[in-house]
mmCIF file of C-alpha atoms in Angstrom:
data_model
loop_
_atom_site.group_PDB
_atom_site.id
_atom_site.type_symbol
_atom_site.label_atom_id
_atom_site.label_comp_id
_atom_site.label_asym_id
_atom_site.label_seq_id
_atom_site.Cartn_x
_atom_site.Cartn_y
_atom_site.Cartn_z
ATOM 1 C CA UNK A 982 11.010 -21.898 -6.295
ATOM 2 C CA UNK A 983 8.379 -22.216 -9.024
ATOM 3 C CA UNK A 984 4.556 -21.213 -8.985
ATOM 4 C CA UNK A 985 2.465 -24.410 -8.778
ATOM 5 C CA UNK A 986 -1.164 -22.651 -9.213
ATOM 6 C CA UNK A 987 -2.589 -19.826 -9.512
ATOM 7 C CA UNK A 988 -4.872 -18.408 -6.248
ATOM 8 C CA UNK A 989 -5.950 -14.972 -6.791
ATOM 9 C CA UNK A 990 -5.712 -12.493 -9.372
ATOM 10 C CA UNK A 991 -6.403 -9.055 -8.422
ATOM 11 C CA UNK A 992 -6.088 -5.160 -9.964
ATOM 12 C CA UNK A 993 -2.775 -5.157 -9.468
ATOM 13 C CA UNK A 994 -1.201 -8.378 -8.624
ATOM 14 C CA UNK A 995 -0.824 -12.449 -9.210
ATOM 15 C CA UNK A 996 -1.239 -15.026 -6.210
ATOM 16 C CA UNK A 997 0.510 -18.646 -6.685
ATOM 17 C CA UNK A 998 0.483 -21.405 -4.554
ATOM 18 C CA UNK A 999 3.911 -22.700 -4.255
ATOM 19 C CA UNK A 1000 5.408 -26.079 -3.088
ATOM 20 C CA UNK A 1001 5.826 -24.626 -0.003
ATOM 21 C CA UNK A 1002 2.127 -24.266 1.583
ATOM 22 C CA UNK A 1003 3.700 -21.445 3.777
ATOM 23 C CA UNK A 1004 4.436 -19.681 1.296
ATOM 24 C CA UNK A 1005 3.199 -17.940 -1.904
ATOM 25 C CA UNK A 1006 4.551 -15.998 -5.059
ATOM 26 C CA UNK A 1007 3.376 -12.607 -5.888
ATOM 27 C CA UNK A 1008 3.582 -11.294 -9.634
ATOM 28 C CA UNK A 1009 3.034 -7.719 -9.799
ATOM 29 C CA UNK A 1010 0.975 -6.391 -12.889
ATOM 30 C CA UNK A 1011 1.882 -3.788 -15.205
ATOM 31 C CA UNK A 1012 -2.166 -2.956 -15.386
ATOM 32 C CA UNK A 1013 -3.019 0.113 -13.288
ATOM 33 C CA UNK A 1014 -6.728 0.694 -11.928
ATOM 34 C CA UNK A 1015 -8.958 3.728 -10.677
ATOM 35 C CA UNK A 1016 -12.294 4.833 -8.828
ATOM 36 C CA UNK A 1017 -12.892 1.585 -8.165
ATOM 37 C CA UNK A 1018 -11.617 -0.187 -11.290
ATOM 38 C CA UNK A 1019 -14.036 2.078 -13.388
ATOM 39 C CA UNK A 1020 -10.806 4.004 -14.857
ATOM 40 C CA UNK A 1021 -8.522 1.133 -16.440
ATOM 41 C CA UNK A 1022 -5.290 1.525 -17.648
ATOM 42 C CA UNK A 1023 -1.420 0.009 -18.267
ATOM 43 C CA UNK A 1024 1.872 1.380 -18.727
ATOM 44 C CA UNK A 1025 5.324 -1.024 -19.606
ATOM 45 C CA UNK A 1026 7.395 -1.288 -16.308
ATOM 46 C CA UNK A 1027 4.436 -0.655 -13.596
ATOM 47 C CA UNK A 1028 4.736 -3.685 -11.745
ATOM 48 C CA UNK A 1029 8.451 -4.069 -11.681
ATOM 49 C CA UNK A 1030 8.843 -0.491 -10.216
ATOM 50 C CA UNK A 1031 6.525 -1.504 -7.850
ATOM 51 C CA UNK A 1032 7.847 -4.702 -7.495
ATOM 52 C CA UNK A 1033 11.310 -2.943 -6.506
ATOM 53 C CA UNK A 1034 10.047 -0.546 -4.421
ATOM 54 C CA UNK A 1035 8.158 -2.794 -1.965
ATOM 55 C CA UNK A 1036 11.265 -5.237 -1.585
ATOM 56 C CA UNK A 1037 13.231 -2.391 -0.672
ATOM 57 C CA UNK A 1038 10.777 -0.811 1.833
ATOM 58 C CA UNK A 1039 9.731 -4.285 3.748
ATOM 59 C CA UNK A 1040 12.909 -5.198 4.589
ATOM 60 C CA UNK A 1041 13.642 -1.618 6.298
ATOM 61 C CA UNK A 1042 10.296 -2.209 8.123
ATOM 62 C CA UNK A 1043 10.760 -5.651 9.136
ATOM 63 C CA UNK A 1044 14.419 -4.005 11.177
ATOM 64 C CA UNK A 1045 12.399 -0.955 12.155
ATOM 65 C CA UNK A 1046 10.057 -3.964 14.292
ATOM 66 C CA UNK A 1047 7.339 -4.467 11.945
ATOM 67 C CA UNK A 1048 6.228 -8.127 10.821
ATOM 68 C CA UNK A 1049 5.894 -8.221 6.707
ATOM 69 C CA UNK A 1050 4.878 -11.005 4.647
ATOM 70 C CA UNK A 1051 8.102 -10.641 2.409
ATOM 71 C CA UNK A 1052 10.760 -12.930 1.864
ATOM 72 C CA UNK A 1053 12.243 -12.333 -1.193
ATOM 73 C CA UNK A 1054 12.494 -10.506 -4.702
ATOM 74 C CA UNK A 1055 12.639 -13.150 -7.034
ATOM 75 C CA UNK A 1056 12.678 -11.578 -10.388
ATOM 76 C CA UNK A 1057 11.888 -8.224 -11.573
ATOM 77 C CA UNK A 1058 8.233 -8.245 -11.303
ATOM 78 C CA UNK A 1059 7.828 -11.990 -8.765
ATOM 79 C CA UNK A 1060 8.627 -11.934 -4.982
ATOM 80 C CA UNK A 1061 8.264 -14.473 -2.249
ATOM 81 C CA UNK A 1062 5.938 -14.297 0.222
ATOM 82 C CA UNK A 1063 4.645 -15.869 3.451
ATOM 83 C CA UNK A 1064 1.026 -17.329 2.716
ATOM 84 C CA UNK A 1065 -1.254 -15.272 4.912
ATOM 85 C CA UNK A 1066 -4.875 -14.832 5.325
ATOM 86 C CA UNK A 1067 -5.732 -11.627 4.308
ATOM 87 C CA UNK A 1068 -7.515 -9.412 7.242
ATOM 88 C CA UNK A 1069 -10.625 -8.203 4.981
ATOM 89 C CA UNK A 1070 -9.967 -4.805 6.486
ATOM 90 C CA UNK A 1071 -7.619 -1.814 4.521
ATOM 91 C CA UNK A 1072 -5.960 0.498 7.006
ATOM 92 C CA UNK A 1073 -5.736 4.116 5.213
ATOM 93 C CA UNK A 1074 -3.504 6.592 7.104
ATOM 94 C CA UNK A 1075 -3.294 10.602 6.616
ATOM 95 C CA UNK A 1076 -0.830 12.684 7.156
ATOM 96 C CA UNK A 1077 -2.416 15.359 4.819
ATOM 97 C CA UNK A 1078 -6.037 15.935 3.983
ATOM 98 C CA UNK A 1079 -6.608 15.118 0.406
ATOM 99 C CA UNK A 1080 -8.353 12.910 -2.203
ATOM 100 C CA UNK A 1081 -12.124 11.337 -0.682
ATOM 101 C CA UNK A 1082 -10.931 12.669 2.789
ATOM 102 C CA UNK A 1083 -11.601 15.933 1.219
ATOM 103 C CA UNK A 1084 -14.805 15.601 -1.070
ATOM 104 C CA UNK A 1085 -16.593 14.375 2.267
ATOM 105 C CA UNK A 1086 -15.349 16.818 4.572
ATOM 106 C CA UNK A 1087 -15.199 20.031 2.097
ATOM 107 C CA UNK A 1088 -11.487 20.848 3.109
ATOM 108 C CA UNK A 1089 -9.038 22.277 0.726
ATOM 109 C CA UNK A 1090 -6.448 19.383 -0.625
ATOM 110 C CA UNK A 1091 -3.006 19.884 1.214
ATOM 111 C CA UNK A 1092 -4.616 20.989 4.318
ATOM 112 C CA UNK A 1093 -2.919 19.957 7.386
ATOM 113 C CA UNK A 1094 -3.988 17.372 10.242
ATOM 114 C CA UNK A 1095 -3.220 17.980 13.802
ATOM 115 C CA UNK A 1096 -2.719 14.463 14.182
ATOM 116 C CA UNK A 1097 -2.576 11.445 11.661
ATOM 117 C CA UNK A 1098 -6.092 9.875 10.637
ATOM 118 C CA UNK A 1099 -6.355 6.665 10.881
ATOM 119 C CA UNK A 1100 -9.362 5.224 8.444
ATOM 120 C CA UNK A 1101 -11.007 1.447 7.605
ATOM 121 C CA UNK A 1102 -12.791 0.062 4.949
ATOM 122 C CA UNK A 1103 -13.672 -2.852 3.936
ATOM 123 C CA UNK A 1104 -11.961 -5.042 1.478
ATOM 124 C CA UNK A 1105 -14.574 -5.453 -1.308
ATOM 125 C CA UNK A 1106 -14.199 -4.819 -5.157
ATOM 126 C CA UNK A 1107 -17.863 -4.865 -5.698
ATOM 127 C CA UNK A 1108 -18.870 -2.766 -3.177
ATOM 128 C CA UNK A 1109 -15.883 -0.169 -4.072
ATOM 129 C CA UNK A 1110 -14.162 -0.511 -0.694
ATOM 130 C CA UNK A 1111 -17.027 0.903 1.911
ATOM 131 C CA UNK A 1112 -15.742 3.267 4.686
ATOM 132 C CA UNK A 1113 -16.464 1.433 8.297
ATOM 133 C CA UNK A 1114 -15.423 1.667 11.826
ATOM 134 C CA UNK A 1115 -13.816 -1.047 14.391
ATOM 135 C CA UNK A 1116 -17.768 -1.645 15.683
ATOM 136 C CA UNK A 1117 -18.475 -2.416 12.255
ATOM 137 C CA UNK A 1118 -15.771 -4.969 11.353
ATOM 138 C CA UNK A 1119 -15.976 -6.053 14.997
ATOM 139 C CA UNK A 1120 -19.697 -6.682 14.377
ATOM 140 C CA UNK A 1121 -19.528 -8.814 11.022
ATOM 141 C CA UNK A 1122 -16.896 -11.069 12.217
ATOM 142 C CA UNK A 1123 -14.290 -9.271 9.322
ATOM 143 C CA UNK A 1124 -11.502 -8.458 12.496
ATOM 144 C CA UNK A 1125 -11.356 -8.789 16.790
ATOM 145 C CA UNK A 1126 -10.748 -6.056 18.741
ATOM 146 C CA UNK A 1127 -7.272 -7.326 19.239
ATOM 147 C CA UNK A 1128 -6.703 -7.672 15.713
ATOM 148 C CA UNK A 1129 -8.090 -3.598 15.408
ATOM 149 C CA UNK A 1130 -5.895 -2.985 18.414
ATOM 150 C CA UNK A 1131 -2.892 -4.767 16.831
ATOM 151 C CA UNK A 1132 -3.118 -3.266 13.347
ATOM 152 C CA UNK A 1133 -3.909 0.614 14.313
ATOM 153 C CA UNK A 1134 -0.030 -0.132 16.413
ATOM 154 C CA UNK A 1135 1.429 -1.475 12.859
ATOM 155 C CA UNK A 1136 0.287 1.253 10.818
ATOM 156 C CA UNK A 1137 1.163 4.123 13.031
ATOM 157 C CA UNK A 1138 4.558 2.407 13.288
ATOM 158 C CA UNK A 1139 4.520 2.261 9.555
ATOM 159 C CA UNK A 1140 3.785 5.978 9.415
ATOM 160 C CA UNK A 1141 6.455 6.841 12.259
ATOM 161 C CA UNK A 1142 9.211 4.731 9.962
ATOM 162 C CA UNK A 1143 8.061 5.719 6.321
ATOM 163 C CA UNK A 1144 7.532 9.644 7.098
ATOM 164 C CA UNK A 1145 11.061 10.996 7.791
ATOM 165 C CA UNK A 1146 12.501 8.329 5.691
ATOM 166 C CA UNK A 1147 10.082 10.095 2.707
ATOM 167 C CA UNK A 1148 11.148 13.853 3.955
ATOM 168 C CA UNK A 1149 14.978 12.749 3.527
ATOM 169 C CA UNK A 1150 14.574 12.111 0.013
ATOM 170 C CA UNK A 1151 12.412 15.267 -0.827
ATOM 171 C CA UNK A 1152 8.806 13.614 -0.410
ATOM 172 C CA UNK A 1153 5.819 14.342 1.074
ATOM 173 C CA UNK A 1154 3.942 11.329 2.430
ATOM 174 C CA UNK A 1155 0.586 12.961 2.173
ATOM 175 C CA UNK A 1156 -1.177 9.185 2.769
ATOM 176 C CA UNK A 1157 -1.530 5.547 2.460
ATOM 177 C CA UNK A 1158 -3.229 2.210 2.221
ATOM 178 C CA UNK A 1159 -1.952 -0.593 3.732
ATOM 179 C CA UNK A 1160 -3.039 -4.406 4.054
ATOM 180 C CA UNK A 1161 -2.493 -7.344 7.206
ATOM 181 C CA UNK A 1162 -2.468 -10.368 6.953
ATOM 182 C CA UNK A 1163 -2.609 -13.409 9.819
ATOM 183 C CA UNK A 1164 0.129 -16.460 9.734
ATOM 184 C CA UNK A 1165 -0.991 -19.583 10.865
ATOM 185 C CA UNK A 1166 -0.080 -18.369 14.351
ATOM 186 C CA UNK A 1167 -2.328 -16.308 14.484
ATOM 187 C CA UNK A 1168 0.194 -13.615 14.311
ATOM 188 C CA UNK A 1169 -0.299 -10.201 11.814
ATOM 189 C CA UNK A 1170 2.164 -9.323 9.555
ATOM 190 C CA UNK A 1171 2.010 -6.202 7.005
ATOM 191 C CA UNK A 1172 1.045 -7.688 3.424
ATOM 192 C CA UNK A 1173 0.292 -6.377 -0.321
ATOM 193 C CA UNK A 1174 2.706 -3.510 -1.149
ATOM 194 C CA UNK A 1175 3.661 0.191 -0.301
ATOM 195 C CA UNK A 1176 4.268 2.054 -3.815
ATOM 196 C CA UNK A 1177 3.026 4.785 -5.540
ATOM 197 C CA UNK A 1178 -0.052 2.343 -6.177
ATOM 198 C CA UNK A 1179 -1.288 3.147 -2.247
ATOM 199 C CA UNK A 1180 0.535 5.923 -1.014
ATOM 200 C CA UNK A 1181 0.070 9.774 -2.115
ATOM 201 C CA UNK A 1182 3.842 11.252 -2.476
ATOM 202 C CA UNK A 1183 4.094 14.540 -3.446
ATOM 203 C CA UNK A 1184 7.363 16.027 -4.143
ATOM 204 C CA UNK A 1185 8.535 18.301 -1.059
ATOM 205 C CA UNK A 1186 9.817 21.699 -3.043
ATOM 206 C CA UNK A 1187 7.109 21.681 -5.972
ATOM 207 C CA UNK A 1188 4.241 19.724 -4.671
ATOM 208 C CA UNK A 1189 4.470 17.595 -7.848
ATOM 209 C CA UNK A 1190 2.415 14.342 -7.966
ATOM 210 C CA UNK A 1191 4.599 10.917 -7.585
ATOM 211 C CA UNK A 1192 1.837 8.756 -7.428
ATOM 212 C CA UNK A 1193 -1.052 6.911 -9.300
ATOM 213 C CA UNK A 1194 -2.992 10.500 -9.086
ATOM 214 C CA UNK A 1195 -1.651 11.350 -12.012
ATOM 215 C CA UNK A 1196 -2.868 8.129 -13.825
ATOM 216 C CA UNK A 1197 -6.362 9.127 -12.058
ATOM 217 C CA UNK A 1198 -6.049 12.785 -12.973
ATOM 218 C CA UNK A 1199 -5.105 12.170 -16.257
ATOM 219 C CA UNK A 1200 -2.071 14.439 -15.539
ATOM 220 C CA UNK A 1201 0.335 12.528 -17.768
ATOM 221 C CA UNK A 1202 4.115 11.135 -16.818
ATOM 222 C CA UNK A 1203 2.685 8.038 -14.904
ATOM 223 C CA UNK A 1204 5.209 6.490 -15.998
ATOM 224 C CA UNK A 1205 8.158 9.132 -15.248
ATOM 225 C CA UNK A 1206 6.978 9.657 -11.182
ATOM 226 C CA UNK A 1207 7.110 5.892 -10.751
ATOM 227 C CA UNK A 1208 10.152 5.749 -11.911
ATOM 228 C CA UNK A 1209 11.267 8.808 -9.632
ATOM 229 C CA UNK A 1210 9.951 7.362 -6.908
ATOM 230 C CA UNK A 1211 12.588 4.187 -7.108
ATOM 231 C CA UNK A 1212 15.075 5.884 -7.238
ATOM 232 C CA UNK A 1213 14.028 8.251 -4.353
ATOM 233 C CA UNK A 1214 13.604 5.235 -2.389
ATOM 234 C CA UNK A 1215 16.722 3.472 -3.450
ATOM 235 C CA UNK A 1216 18.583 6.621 -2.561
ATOM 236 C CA UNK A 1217 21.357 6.544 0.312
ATOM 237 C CA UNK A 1218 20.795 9.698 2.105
#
């Protein structure tokens, strides 16, 4: 299936229209952004790793009960896609306290949670991704209460499914950002992507970074992790 037009280019990622109105193509972007696309950046191979990881992942979700968007990888960095509507609100979930969670709270990076934290904000470029609550989104029209309801259940499966399937390949899955989408139906699915892109993963023994921290950090190897990471995730265990 070819691309007919282009949609929606983000910081990451292509949207096409297809021939198919139910369905889209997503090119993935070798361009990597930071702080709110202040810190701007590419390395070769990006988007295909992260291509390759996400088509790996959804699939395992979808047969662990959780509705995705994805239909197929259709080249190295292109995969198919159910069109969705993008719910304007990003889910973050901690396991571990680190990153912003941190700098607002004062607690030392690595601490542990007694439970996992679920977080929203909401889905704006310009205004860098605003922390809100459910009232909030609730309030503005952005989500329903049953779409809150629904989504907190998805993510929380998400984190049930993607933790010990992290620890048996030596990772740490410290946190992550996730996106939902609605079909026609009315229905929400997971969207976007799970890679080193929105997830922290920090190796279990050395508490190495596998993630885009170390693009934000400017701790080198960006390249090197990502690539570590596939293969972490590709790994029968």
């Amino acid at each position: 299936m070819n691309s007919t037009a282009p949609l929606y280019e983000g910081k990451a990622k292509k949207v096409f229209a297809t021939e198919n109105a139910g369905e889209y193509i997503v090119e993935y972007k070798d361009d990597a952004t930071a702080f709110n696309a202040q810190k701007r950046g590419e390395w070769a191979g990006k988007g295909a790793t992260n291509n390759a990881i996400t088509a790996h992942l959804y699939p395992l979700l979808e047969e662990a009960g959780i509705p995705t968007h994805f239909i197929a990888k259709l080249s190295d960095t292109e995969q198919r896609v159910k069109a969705v509507t993008i719910v304007p609100v990003e889910v973050i979930v901690r396991n571990v306290a680190a990153g912003s969670f941190c700098k607002r709270l004062g607690l030392e990076e690595g601490e542990s949670l007694g439970r996992p934290v679920v977080e929203y904000c909401y889905k704006s470029d310009a205004l860098g991704d605003p922390l809100i609550n459910s009232d909030t989104a609730i309030a503005l029209g952005w989500a329903s209460e049953a779409d809150l309801t629904r989504i907190r259940e998805l993510a929380l499966k998400v984190r049930d499914f993607l933790t010990p399937y992290f620890e048996a390949r030596g990772v740490r899955l410290i946190d992550f950002k996730l996106e939902f989408g609605k079909l026609p139906s009315g229905e929400i699915v997971l969207a976007d992507e799970i890679s080193p892109d929105t997830c922290r993963f920090w190796d279990a023994e050395t508490g190495e970074r596998l993630d885009k921290d170390r693009f934000r950090r400017d701790l080198g190897g960006e390249a090197e992790a990502y690539a570590e990471m596939l293969k972490r995730v590709t790994k029968e265990v």
